Amino acid sequence: KKLLEIRDLRAGVADRQDKGEILQGLDLEINAGEIHVILGPNGSGKSTLMNVIMGHPKYEVTGGSIGFEGEDLQVLKTFERARRGIFLSFQNPEEIPGITVENMLRASRQAVTGKPVKIMKFRKELKAAMEELQIEPEYAGRYMNVGFSGGEKKRNEILQLLLLNPKLALLDETDSGLDVDAVQIVSSGVRKFHNEENACLIITHNTRILEQLSVDRVHVLLNGRIVEEGGSELIEKIDREGFGFLKQD
Ligand code: ADP
Ligand code: MG
Ligand code: MG
């Protein structure tokens, strides 16, 4: 079953004077049950792609189409895309002083489902998910990401992933800044999340996170275009050789 269908996507930053395109004609198809990975050097447009799929207002689509379960995403606002089941884990999760992790996650669940969420039932779910991710229970009462280490922020993103249970998870360098143990926890969190009904699109520089995931397709992004595609063998090749072999041709 097809989830995401991107055709000849072109996009740039909305308020940039030169209107320079960051994404320069990009095609991508993701089916339910699949894990896709995007690799690419810094500045190649990976985060831009994620933000454009999510409908971040900072970015402007200048051409092409983005379909999700057959529906045109571009007419939908970000919260509507979230309600359709798209989730974006940010490269740099924001700190939200004054709002606890528990309240934030419950509010997110409520916003995404459009239904009231029972406090005690949600607390149980939260506790179970936190145990799975080896997050200390006291974190539920701490302000969202305030004073969290890089690794704790990323783990918190995976916690959100498990509790919102989207159809398409966009994970933007969810692993950067993680130590070895935290990489394992994030990786096992993604494994726990993934099933035949949903899909993941993962941006990473740390390919260790992929070792225990069964990656279906790898796309290499360079200057806003997908310049190479393949199976997981491409991950090993890039680990060995870097992106140099792509830049030459
Ligand atoms: P990646 O995630 O692959 O490192 P990004 O998508 O963040 O790359 O950025 C792609 C290119 O777009 C970079 O050259 C970056 O400087 C530029 N860019 C991204 N966001 C903005 C912005 N808000 N204003 C101006 N340029 C931007
Ligand atoms: Mg699969
Ligand atoms: Mg990025």
PDB file of C-alpha atoms and ligand atoms in Angstrom:
ATOM      1  CA  LYS A   1       0.000   0.000   0.000  1.00  0.00           C
ATOM      2  CA  LYS A   2       1.382   3.323  -1.094  1.00  0.00           C
ATOM      3  CA  LEU A   3       1.733   5.917   1.656  1.00  0.00           C
ATOM      4  CA  LEU A   4       3.899   8.743   0.345  1.00  0.00           C
ATOM      5  CA  GLU A   5       4.258   9.757  -3.273  1.00  0.00           C
ATOM      6  CA  ILE A   6       6.484  12.701  -4.133  1.00  0.00           C
ATOM      7  CA  ARG A   7       6.805  13.812  -7.745  1.00  0.00           C
ATOM      8  CA  ASP A   8       9.328  16.305  -9.143  1.00  0.00           C
ATOM      9  CA  LEU A   9       9.303  18.274  -5.906  1.00  0.00           C
ATOM     10  CA  ARG A  10      10.884  21.698  -5.963  1.00  0.00           C
ATOM     11  CA  ALA A  11      11.100  23.869  -2.874  1.00  0.00           C
ATOM     12  CA  GLY A  12      13.010  26.689  -1.253  1.00  0.00           C
ATOM     13  CA  VAL A  13      12.925  28.942   1.759  1.00  0.00           C
ATOM     14  CA  ALA A  14       9.820  31.115   1.696  1.00  0.00           C
ATOM     15  CA  ASP A  15      11.383  34.440   2.659  1.00  0.00           C
ATOM     16  CA  ARG A  16      14.652  34.081   0.811  1.00  0.00           C
ATOM     17  CA  GLN A  17      15.038  36.977  -1.602  1.00  0.00           C
ATOM     18  CA  ASP A  18      16.754  35.028  -4.381  1.00  0.00           C
ATOM     19  CA  LYS A  19      14.120  32.255  -4.178  1.00  0.00           C
ATOM     20  CA  GLY A  20      16.948  29.805  -4.759  1.00  0.00           C
ATOM     21  CA  GLU A  21      15.616  26.276  -4.939  1.00  0.00           C
ATOM     22  CA  ILE A  22      16.932  23.888  -2.310  1.00  0.00           C
ATOM     23  CA  LEU A  23      15.034  20.851  -3.587  1.00  0.00           C
ATOM     24  CA  GLN A  24      15.457  20.666  -7.334  1.00  0.00           C
ATOM     25  CA  GLY A  25      13.119  18.008  -8.637  1.00  0.00           C
ATOM     26  CA  LEU A  26      12.850  15.102  -6.270  1.00  0.00           C
ATOM     27  CA  ASP A  27      10.894  11.850  -6.570  1.00  0.00           C
ATOM     28  CA  LEU A  28      10.218   9.522  -3.681  1.00  0.00           C
ATOM     29  CA  GLU A  29       7.735   6.729  -3.045  1.00  0.00           C
ATOM     30  CA  ILE A  30       7.226   5.008   0.272  1.00  0.00           C
ATOM     31  CA  ASN A  31       4.912   2.086   0.931  1.00  0.00           C
ATOM     32  CA  ALA A  32       3.474   0.877   4.207  1.00  0.00           C
ATOM     33  CA  GLY A  33       5.829  -1.591   5.877  1.00  0.00           C
ATOM     34  CA  GLU A  34       8.970   0.040   4.551  1.00  0.00           C
ATOM     35  CA  ILE A  35      11.982   1.754   6.088  1.00  0.00           C
ATOM     36  CA  HIS A  36      13.730   4.274   3.859  1.00  0.00           C
ATOM     37  CA  VAL A  37      16.960   6.077   4.589  1.00  0.00           C
ATOM     38  CA  ILE A  38      18.218   9.362   3.211  1.00  0.00           C
ATOM     39  CA  LEU A  39      21.944   9.935   3.213  1.00  0.00           C
ATOM     40  CA  GLY A  40      23.681  13.038   1.997  1.00  0.00           C
ATOM     41  CA  PRO A  41      26.314  15.595   2.945  1.00  0.00           C
ATOM     42  CA  ASN A  42      25.504  18.628   5.081  1.00  0.00           C
ATOM     43  CA  GLY A  43      23.457  21.190   3.226  1.00  0.00           C
ATOM     44  CA  SER A  44      22.155  18.775   0.606  1.00  0.00           C
ATOM     45  CA  GLY A  45      18.519  19.471   1.524  1.00  0.00           C
ATOM     46  CA  LYS A  46      17.625  16.569   3.817  1.00  0.00           C
ATOM     47  CA  SER A  47      16.002  18.625   6.578  1.00  0.00           C
ATOM     48  CA  THR A  48      14.317  20.784   3.961  1.00  0.00           C
ATOM     49  CA  LEU A  49      12.657  17.697   2.509  1.00  0.00           C
ATOM     50  CA  MET A  50      11.347  16.605   5.907  1.00  0.00           C
ATOM     51  CA  ASN A  51      10.041  20.080   6.691  1.00  0.00           C
ATOM     52  CA  VAL A  52       8.367  20.397   3.310  1.00  0.00           C
ATOM     53  CA  ILE A  53       6.595  17.056   3.771  1.00  0.00           C
ATOM     54  CA  MET A  54       5.372  18.291   7.158  1.00  0.00           C
ATOM     55  CA  GLY A  55       4.320  21.658   5.737  1.00  0.00           C
ATOM     56  CA  HIS A  56       6.650  23.908   7.711  1.00  0.00           C
ATOM     57  CA  PRO A  57       5.633  27.492   6.808  1.00  0.00           C
ATOM     58  CA  LYS A  58       9.255  28.567   6.455  1.00  0.00           C
ATOM     59  CA  TYR A  59       9.514  26.585   3.227  1.00  0.00           C
ATOM     60  CA  GLU A  60       7.769  27.168  -0.059  1.00  0.00           C
ATOM     61  CA  VAL A  61       6.955  24.520  -2.620  1.00  0.00           C
ATOM     62  CA  THR A  62       7.635  25.857  -6.092  1.00  0.00           C
ATOM     63  CA  GLY A  63       6.775  22.780  -8.120  1.00  0.00           C
ATOM     64  CA  GLY A  64       5.764  19.133  -8.105  1.00  0.00           C
ATOM     65  CA  SER A  65       3.452  17.260  -5.802  1.00  0.00           C
ATOM     66  CA  ILE A  66       3.326  15.459  -2.461  1.00  0.00           C
ATOM     67  CA  GLY A  67       0.641  12.835  -2.027  1.00  0.00           C
ATOM     68  CA  PHE A  68      -0.160  10.926   1.145  1.00  0.00           C
ATOM     69  CA  GLU A  69      -2.553   7.978   0.879  1.00  0.00           C
ATOM     70  CA  GLY A  70      -3.741   9.474  -2.375  1.00  0.00           C
ATOM     71  CA  GLU A  71      -4.463  12.906  -0.919  1.00  0.00           C
ATOM     72  CA  ASP A  72      -2.672  16.085  -1.987  1.00  0.00           C
ATOM     73  CA  LEU A  73      -0.749  17.234   1.088  1.00  0.00           C
ATOM     74  CA  GLN A  74       0.009  20.698  -0.131  1.00  0.00           C
ATOM     75  CA  VAL A  75      -3.462  22.043   0.583  1.00  0.00           C
ATOM     76  CA  LEU A  76      -3.209  20.840   4.180  1.00  0.00           C
ATOM     77  CA  LYS A  77      -1.804  22.741   7.148  1.00  0.00           C
ATOM     78  CA  THR A  78       0.856  21.167   9.336  1.00  0.00           C
ATOM     79  CA  PHE A  79      -1.608  20.085  12.063  1.00  0.00           C
ATOM     80  CA  GLU A  80      -3.831  18.499   9.422  1.00  0.00           C
ATOM     81  CA  ARG A  81      -0.877  16.535   8.101  1.00  0.00           C
ATOM     82  CA  ALA A  82      -0.176  15.395  11.662  1.00  0.00           C
ATOM     83  CA  ARG A  83      -3.784  14.247  11.903  1.00  0.00           C
ATOM     84  CA  ARG A  84      -3.380  12.249   8.728  1.00  0.00           C
ATOM     85  CA  GLY A  85      -0.610  10.369  10.540  1.00  0.00           C
ATOM     86  CA  ILE A  86       2.647  12.105   9.655  1.00  0.00           C
ATOM     87  CA  PHE A  87       5.163  12.706  12.423  1.00  0.00           C
ATOM     88  CA  LEU A  88       8.389  14.678  12.261  1.00  0.00           C
ATOM     89  CA  SER A  89      11.138  14.262  14.785  1.00  0.00           C
ATOM     90  CA  PHE A  90      13.220  17.398  14.631  1.00  0.00           C
ATOM     91  CA  GLN A  91      16.944  17.559  14.190  1.00  0.00           C
ATOM     92  CA  ASN A  92      17.046  20.012  17.104  1.00  0.00           C
ATOM     93  CA  PRO A  93      14.086  19.427  19.427  1.00  0.00           C
ATOM     94  CA  GLU A  94      12.862  22.607  21.101  1.00  0.00           C
ATOM     95  CA  GLU A  95      12.842  23.311  24.810  1.00  0.00           C
ATOM     96  CA  ILE A  96       9.432  24.257  26.150  1.00  0.00           C
ATOM     97  CA  PRO A  97       9.716  25.773  29.623  1.00  0.00           C
ATOM     98  CA  GLY A  98       6.584  25.491  31.755  1.00  0.00           C
ATOM     99  CA  ILE A  99       5.124  22.445  30.006  1.00  0.00           C
ATOM    100  CA  THR A 100       5.950  19.014  31.372  1.00  0.00           C
ATOM    101  CA  VAL A 101       6.798  16.050  29.174  1.00  0.00           C
ATOM    102  CA  GLU A 102       3.599  14.312  30.252  1.00  0.00           C
ATOM    103  CA  ASN A 103       1.364  17.297  29.532  1.00  0.00           C
ATOM    104  CA  MET A 104       3.065  17.968  26.235  1.00  0.00           C
ATOM    105  CA  LEU A 105       2.715  14.398  25.056  1.00  0.00           C
ATOM    106  CA  ARG A 106      -0.899  14.198  26.187  1.00  0.00           C
ATOM    107  CA  ALA A 107      -1.711  17.456  24.411  1.00  0.00           C
ATOM    108  CA  SER A 108      -0.016  16.144  21.265  1.00  0.00           C
ATOM    109  CA  ARG A 109      -2.016  12.929  21.414  1.00  0.00           C
ATOM    110  CA  GLN A 110      -5.196  14.942  21.828  1.00  0.00           C
ATOM    111  CA  ALA A 111      -4.283  17.277  18.954  1.00  0.00           C
ATOM    112  CA  VAL A 112      -3.480  14.401  16.617  1.00  0.00           C
ATOM    113  CA  THR A 113      -6.475  12.204  17.437  1.00  0.00           C
ATOM    114  CA  GLY A 114      -8.939  15.061  17.923  1.00  0.00           C
ATOM    115  CA  LYS A 115     -10.359  13.191  20.913  1.00  0.00           C
ATOM    116  CA  PRO A 116     -10.034  13.812  24.635  1.00  0.00           C
ATOM    117  CA  VAL A 117      -7.358  11.668  26.268  1.00  0.00           C
ATOM    118  CA  LYS A 118      -8.029  10.156  29.694  1.00  0.00           C
ATOM    119  CA  ILE A 119      -5.328  11.209  32.131  1.00  0.00           C
ATOM    120  CA  MET A 120      -4.871   7.952  34.044  1.00  0.00           C
ATOM    121  CA  LYS A 121      -5.033   5.737  30.973  1.00  0.00           C
ATOM    122  CA  PHE A 122      -2.515   7.922  29.191  1.00  0.00           C
ATOM    123  CA  ARG A 123      -0.234   7.953  32.227  1.00  0.00           C
ATOM    124  CA  LYS A 124      -0.125   4.146  32.130  1.00  0.00           C
ATOM    125  CA  GLU A 125       0.772   4.129  28.451  1.00  0.00           C
ATOM    126  CA  LEU A 126       3.408   6.765  29.041  1.00  0.00           C
ATOM    127  CA  LYS A 127       4.928   4.792  31.885  1.00  0.00           C
ATOM    128  CA  ALA A 128       5.141   1.650  29.758  1.00  0.00           C
ATOM    129  CA  ALA A 129       6.717   3.476  26.822  1.00  0.00           C
ATOM    130  CA  MET A 130       9.222   5.191  29.115  1.00  0.00           C
ATOM    131  CA  GLU A 131      10.216   1.851  30.576  1.00  0.00           C
ATOM    132  CA  GLU A 132      10.797   0.472  27.096  1.00  0.00           C
ATOM    133  CA  LEU A 133      13.078   3.378  26.279  1.00  0.00           C
ATOM    134  CA  GLN A 134      14.782   3.227  29.677  1.00  0.00           C
ATOM    135  CA  ILE A 135      13.781   6.761  30.576  1.00  0.00           C
ATOM    136  CA  GLU A 136      13.615   7.459  34.313  1.00  0.00           C
ATOM    137  CA  PRO A 137       9.997   7.981  35.485  1.00  0.00           C
ATOM    138  CA  GLU A 138      10.807  11.435  36.911  1.00  0.00           C
ATOM    139  CA  TYR A 139      11.282  12.775  33.378  1.00  0.00           C
ATOM    140  CA  ALA A 140       7.520  12.766  32.879  1.00  0.00           C
ATOM    141  CA  GLY A 141       7.313  15.679  35.285  1.00  0.00           C
ATOM    142  CA  ARG A 142      10.190  17.693  33.868  1.00  0.00           C
ATOM    143  CA  TYR A 143       9.726  20.572  31.483  1.00  0.00           C
ATOM    144  CA  MET A 144       9.889  19.497  27.865  1.00  0.00           C
ATOM    145  CA  ASN A 145      13.546  19.172  26.848  1.00  0.00           C
ATOM    146  CA  VAL A 146      14.650  21.883  29.309  1.00  0.00           C
ATOM    147  CA  GLY A 147      18.159  21.020  30.460  1.00  0.00           C
ATOM    148  CA  PHE A 148      18.013  17.675  28.641  1.00  0.00           C
ATOM    149  CA  SER A 149      21.218  16.418  27.102  1.00  0.00           C
ATOM    150  CA  GLY A 150      21.294  15.856  23.341  1.00  0.00           C
ATOM    151  CA  GLY A 151      20.725  12.156  23.895  1.00  0.00           C
ATOM    152  CA  GLU A 152      17.829  12.715  26.281  1.00  0.00           C
ATOM    153  CA  LYS A 153      16.125  15.009  23.784  1.00  0.00           C
ATOM    154  CA  LYS A 154      16.387  12.387  21.075  1.00  0.00           C
ATOM    155  CA  ARG A 155      15.053   9.681  23.353  1.00  0.00           C
ATOM    156  CA  ASN A 156      12.189  11.994  24.176  1.00  0.00           C
ATOM    157  CA  GLU A 157      11.420  12.237  20.459  1.00  0.00           C
ATOM    158  CA  ILE A 158      11.240   8.454  20.202  1.00  0.00           C
ATOM    159  CA  LEU A 159       8.944   8.435  23.232  1.00  0.00           C
ATOM    160  CA  GLN A 160       6.672  10.815  21.349  1.00  0.00           C
ATOM    161  CA  LEU A 161       6.852   8.550  18.298  1.00  0.00           C
ATOM    162  CA  LEU A 162       5.680   5.533  20.307  1.00  0.00           C
ATOM    163  CA  LEU A 163       2.825   7.435  21.928  1.00  0.00           C
ATOM    164  CA  LEU A 164       1.546   9.118  18.778  1.00  0.00           C
ATOM    165  CA  ASN A 165       1.952   6.015  16.641  1.00  0.00           C
ATOM    166  CA  PRO A 166       1.859   7.768  13.235  1.00  0.00           C
ATOM    167  CA  LYS A 167       1.603   6.116   9.820  1.00  0.00           C
ATOM    168  CA  LEU A 168       4.723   7.829   8.541  1.00  0.00           C
ATOM    169  CA  ALA A 169       7.607   8.710  10.848  1.00  0.00           C
ATOM    170  CA  LEU A 170      10.104  11.251   9.554  1.00  0.00           C
ATOM    171  CA  LEU A 171      13.206  11.037  11.711  1.00  0.00           C
ATOM    172  CA  ASP A 172      15.722  13.792  11.117  1.00  0.00           C
ATOM    173  CA  GLU A 173      19.071  12.805  12.592  1.00  0.00           C
ATOM    174  CA  THR A 174      17.373  11.325  15.619  1.00  0.00           C
ATOM    175  CA  ASP A 175      20.682   9.695  16.424  1.00  0.00           C
ATOM    176  CA  SER A 176      23.141  12.571  16.300  1.00  0.00           C
ATOM    177  CA  GLY A 177      24.811  13.294  19.578  1.00  0.00           C
ATOM    178  CA  LEU A 178      23.897   9.918  21.014  1.00  0.00           C
ATOM    179  CA  ASP A 179      26.313   7.658  22.808  1.00  0.00           C
ATOM    180  CA  VAL A 180      26.422   3.954  21.951  1.00  0.00           C
ATOM    181  CA  ASP A 181      23.809   2.925  24.515  1.00  0.00           C
ATOM    182  CA  ALA A 182      21.418   5.660  23.468  1.00  0.00           C
ATOM    183  CA  VAL A 183      21.794   4.658  19.808  1.00  0.00           C
ATOM    184  CA  GLN A 184      20.674   1.157  20.830  1.00  0.00           C
ATOM    185  CA  ILE A 185      17.666   2.528  22.638  1.00  0.00           C
ATOM    186  CA  VAL A 186      16.610   4.742  19.760  1.00  0.00           C
ATOM    187  CA  SER A 187      17.143   1.911  17.320  1.00  0.00           C
ATOM    188  CA  SER A 188      15.067  -0.490  19.392  1.00  0.00           C
ATOM    189  CA  GLY A 189      12.397   2.205  19.813  1.00  0.00           C
ATOM    190  CA  VAL A 190      12.126   2.483  16.033  1.00  0.00           C
ATOM    191  CA  ARG A 191      11.965  -1.306  15.788  1.00  0.00           C
ATOM    192  CA  LYS A 192       9.188  -1.348  18.334  1.00  0.00           C
ATOM    193  CA  PHE A 193       7.283   1.284  16.389  1.00  0.00           C
ATOM    194  CA  HIS A 194       7.678  -0.153  12.911  1.00  0.00           C
ATOM    195  CA  ASN A 195       5.153  -2.620  11.512  1.00  0.00           C
ATOM    196  CA  GLU A 196       3.539  -3.518   8.196  1.00  0.00           C
ATOM    197  CA  GLU A 197       1.018  -0.687   8.483  1.00  0.00           C
ATOM    198  CA  ASN A 198       3.498   2.175   8.882  1.00  0.00           C
ATOM    199  CA  ALA A 199       6.701   3.490   7.392  1.00  0.00           C
ATOM    200  CA  CYS A 200       9.854   5.341   8.431  1.00  0.00           C
ATOM    201  CA  LEU A 201      11.967   7.842   6.560  1.00  0.00           C
ATOM    202  CA  ILE A 202      15.244   8.195   8.405  1.00  0.00           C
ATOM    203  CA  ILE A 203      17.973  10.772   7.931  1.00  0.00           C
ATOM    204  CA  THR A 204      21.183   9.792   9.597  1.00  0.00           C
ATOM    205  CA  HIS A 205      24.916  10.182   9.625  1.00  0.00           C
ATOM    206  CA  ASN A 206      25.349   7.446  12.157  1.00  0.00           C
ATOM    207  CA  THR A 207      24.739   4.273  10.237  1.00  0.00           C
ATOM    208  CA  ARG A 208      25.096   2.184  13.379  1.00  0.00           C
ATOM    209  CA  ILE A 209      21.502   3.041  14.108  1.00  0.00           C
ATOM    210  CA  LEU A 210      20.532   1.174  10.936  1.00  0.00           C
ATOM    211  CA  GLU A 211      22.345  -2.062  11.724  1.00  0.00           C
ATOM    212  CA  GLN A 212      19.398  -3.585  13.509  1.00  0.00           C
ATOM    213  CA  LEU A 213      16.731  -2.167  11.241  1.00  0.00           C
ATOM    214  CA  SER A 214      15.731  -3.828   8.037  1.00  0.00           C
ATOM    215  CA  VAL A 215      16.212  -0.989   5.575  1.00  0.00           C
ATOM    216  CA  ASP A 216      14.271  -1.378   2.328  1.00  0.00           C
ATOM    217  CA  ARG A 217      15.605   1.514   0.318  1.00  0.00           C
ATOM    218  CA  VAL A 218      18.408   4.069   0.499  1.00  0.00           C
ATOM    219  CA  HIS A 219      18.362   7.436  -1.290  1.00  0.00           C
ATOM    220  CA  VAL A 220      21.356   9.701  -1.557  1.00  0.00           C
ATOM    221  CA  LEU A 221      20.625  13.394  -1.701  1.00  0.00           C
ATOM    222  CA  LEU A 222      23.101  15.823  -3.223  1.00  0.00           C
ATOM    223  CA  ASN A 223      22.354  19.449  -4.007  1.00  0.00           C
ATOM    224  CA  GLY A 224      18.612  18.920  -3.676  1.00  0.00           C
ATOM    225  CA  ARG A 225      18.439  15.904  -5.979  1.00  0.00           C
ATOM    226  CA  ILE A 226      18.441  12.182  -5.417  1.00  0.00           C
ATOM    227  CA  VAL A 227      21.598  11.125  -7.208  1.00  0.00           C
ATOM    228  CA  GLU A 228      21.808   7.479  -6.183  1.00  0.00           C
ATOM    229  CA  GLU A 229      19.413   4.841  -4.907  1.00  0.00           C
ATOM    230  CA  GLY A 230      19.773   1.304  -3.770  1.00  0.00           C
ATOM    231  CA  GLY A 231      19.377  -1.233  -1.018  1.00  0.00           C
ATOM    232  CA  SER A 232      21.187  -1.308   2.306  1.00  0.00           C
ATOM    233  CA  GLU A 233      24.471  -2.178   0.541  1.00  0.00           C
ATOM    234  CA  LEU A 234      24.628   1.515  -0.374  1.00  0.00           C
ATOM    235  CA  ILE A 235      24.948   2.362   3.324  1.00  0.00           C
ATOM    236  CA  GLU A 236      28.091   0.273   3.595  1.00  0.00           C
ATOM    237  CA  LYS A 237      29.541   1.734   0.434  1.00  0.00           C
ATOM    238  CA  ILE A 238      29.061   5.297   1.682  1.00  0.00           C
ATOM    239  CA  ASP A 239      30.391   4.343   5.108  1.00  0.00           C
ATOM    240  CA  ARG A 240      33.550   3.115   3.386  1.00  0.00           C
ATOM    241  CA  GLU A 241      33.975   5.667   0.636  1.00  0.00           C
ATOM    242  CA  GLY A 242      32.054   8.754   1.709  1.00  0.00           C
ATOM    243  CA  PHE A 243      30.113  10.793  -0.835  1.00  0.00           C
ATOM    244  CA  GLY A 244      33.136  11.533  -2.984  1.00  0.00           C
ATOM    245  CA  PHE A 245      32.329   8.981  -5.688  1.00  0.00           C
ATOM    246  CA  LEU A 246      28.997  10.691  -6.294  1.00  0.00           C
ATOM    247  CA  LYS A 247      30.352  14.198  -6.635  1.00  0.00           C
ATOM    248  CA  GLN A 248      32.620  13.222  -9.482  1.00  0.00           C
ATOM    249  CA  ASP A 249      29.915  12.348 -11.986  1.00  0.00           C
TER     250      ASP A 249
HETATM  251  P1  ADP B   1      20.739  19.175   5.362  1.00  0.00           P
HETATM  252  O1  ADP B   1      19.657  18.858   6.326  1.00  0.00           O
HETATM  253  O2  ADP B   1      20.901  18.164   4.271  1.00  0.00           O
HETATM  254  O3  ADP B   1      22.056  19.438   6.035  1.00  0.00           O
HETATM  255  P2  ADP B   1      19.196  21.583   4.848  1.00  0.00           P
HETATM  256  O4  ADP B   1      17.930  21.101   4.235  1.00  0.00           O
HETATM  257  O5  ADP B   1      19.143  21.987   6.269  1.00  0.00           O
HETATM  258  O6  ADP B   1      20.355  20.522   4.580  1.00  0.00           O
HETATM  259  O7  ADP B   1      19.724  22.818   3.999  1.00  0.00           O
HETATM  260  C1  ADP B   1      19.881  22.771   2.587  1.00  0.00           C
HETATM  261  C2  ADP B   1      20.372  24.107   2.068  1.00  0.00           C
HETATM  262  O8  ADP B   1      19.350  25.082   2.244  1.00  0.00           O
HETATM  263  C3  ADP B   1      21.599  24.645   2.785  1.00  0.00           C
HETATM  264  O9  ADP B   1      22.412  25.264   1.827  1.00  0.00           O
HETATM  265  C4  ADP B   1      21.029  25.635   3.746  1.00  0.00           C
HETATM  266  O10 ADP B   1      21.943  26.669   4.020  1.00  0.00           O
HETATM  267  C5  ADP B   1      19.820  26.155   2.997  1.00  0.00           C
HETATM  268  N1  ADP B   1      18.758  26.582   3.943  1.00  0.00           N
HETATM  269  C6  ADP B   1      18.037  25.764   4.727  1.00  0.00           C
HETATM  270  N2  ADP B   1      17.183  26.482   5.493  1.00  0.00           N
HETATM  271  C7  ADP B   1      17.402  27.797   5.169  1.00  0.00           C
HETATM  272  C8  ADP B   1      16.860  29.050   5.608  1.00  0.00           C
HETATM  273  N3  ADP B   1      15.905  29.096   6.537  1.00  0.00           N
HETATM  274  N4  ADP B   1      17.349  30.177   5.047  1.00  0.00           N
HETATM  275  C9  ADP B   1      18.289  30.133   4.097  1.00  0.00           C
HETATM  276  N5  ADP B   1      18.846  29.008   3.659  1.00  0.00           N
HETATM  277  C10 ADP B   1      18.417  27.842   4.175  1.00  0.00           C
HETATM  278 MG    MG B   2       9.594  -3.340   7.075  1.00  0.00          MG
HETATM  279 MG    MG B   3      19.619  18.594   8.366  1.00  0.00          MG
END
